[in-house]
Amino acid sequence: MNPKKLACPKYWKEGIRELSASDPILAKIIQRNKEIKLYSHQDPFLTLLRAIVSQQISSLAAKKLSAKILFLISLENCASTGNLRDISDASVFLASKSSFKRLGLSQAKYSCITEVAASLKNNKYYWKNIDSFSDHEILSELMRIKGIGMWTGQMFLIFHLMRPNVFPQTDLGLLKSIRQNYSLNDYASVREQLPYLKKKWDPWNSIAAWYLWCDIDPVPFVY
């Protein structure tokens, strides 16, 4: 894989200050996890690959399968070029698709990742300029790919583009953390609180989601 410099959002400190001032519970969560910041790997293919792999399986299983796929990408890249820098990860996947399927990807996920890789190869202008589009426009375009739904698109917005105000309200880890930290009896109560919390955390919902994830997973999954 191409080594890329990790990037942390420029708005992070400002968002933390405002969230901590508006929500005492979240302020304590941030304080407990303040050393862990959100970073982007700056590779749209790898972010979408991780998110697609993670659909409907446990976080642990997703981490293991993603690690296998990313390791194989490195091996395939090195075998074809002699180094890790001359070819994009999406191109490596397209050139060696059958090898990745043997790792345990379902047919649906395999097809979805293949379509993402093809889009990155064939629609370079769109992907190069993707940051100029709104959250809604990006979600609409991504969800045209069979197998990408709202959650996967939201992970892309948070972890690749680092958009500050994304609220992934169907994410089970987020719901679990809200239930525990806000002392709610059940998930029905959590869902009743979601509109209030979304408004309370606006315009920093992505930061709130990140620290809520961190609070239930000491090694949060970075897509």
C-alpha angles and dihedrals in degrees: 000000000000110000108237132185113252114238130205119202115263090222095058101103093044091050093049092052094050095044092048090051095049101040120038093190093052089044089062091047091051091048091053092050102028095127092061113082132179114257133183122220086208094228115114094196095054093046092051092043091055092046093049092047089051096056112123097348132098121274091245093051091047092052092051096047093044091051091053093050094047091048091051090050088056092049094047091047094049092046093052100040107019092238142045101252112061104074137041121250092238090055091050090053093050092049094051105027097142092057091059094048090061090062091075105273114153117240091250094053092042090054092046094051090047091054091049091051091049091050091052090051098044102034101046095148092057094048093045090054099034094116090067092067127085123252090254093050092049093048091049092051095045093048090059085076110087109245097029114104135169096286094051091047091050091052087054092051092049102039104032106027093026093218107185104220109048117135112196095193096172095055108119095208091053092048091049093051093047090051093051099041098042093043095238120167101224144350092269087063090047092054091049089056096047098089090049093048093045090054092044093053096042124155092019105051093132091059091047091050091049095054093043088055091047091053093062098034119045089199103040118201111253108204 
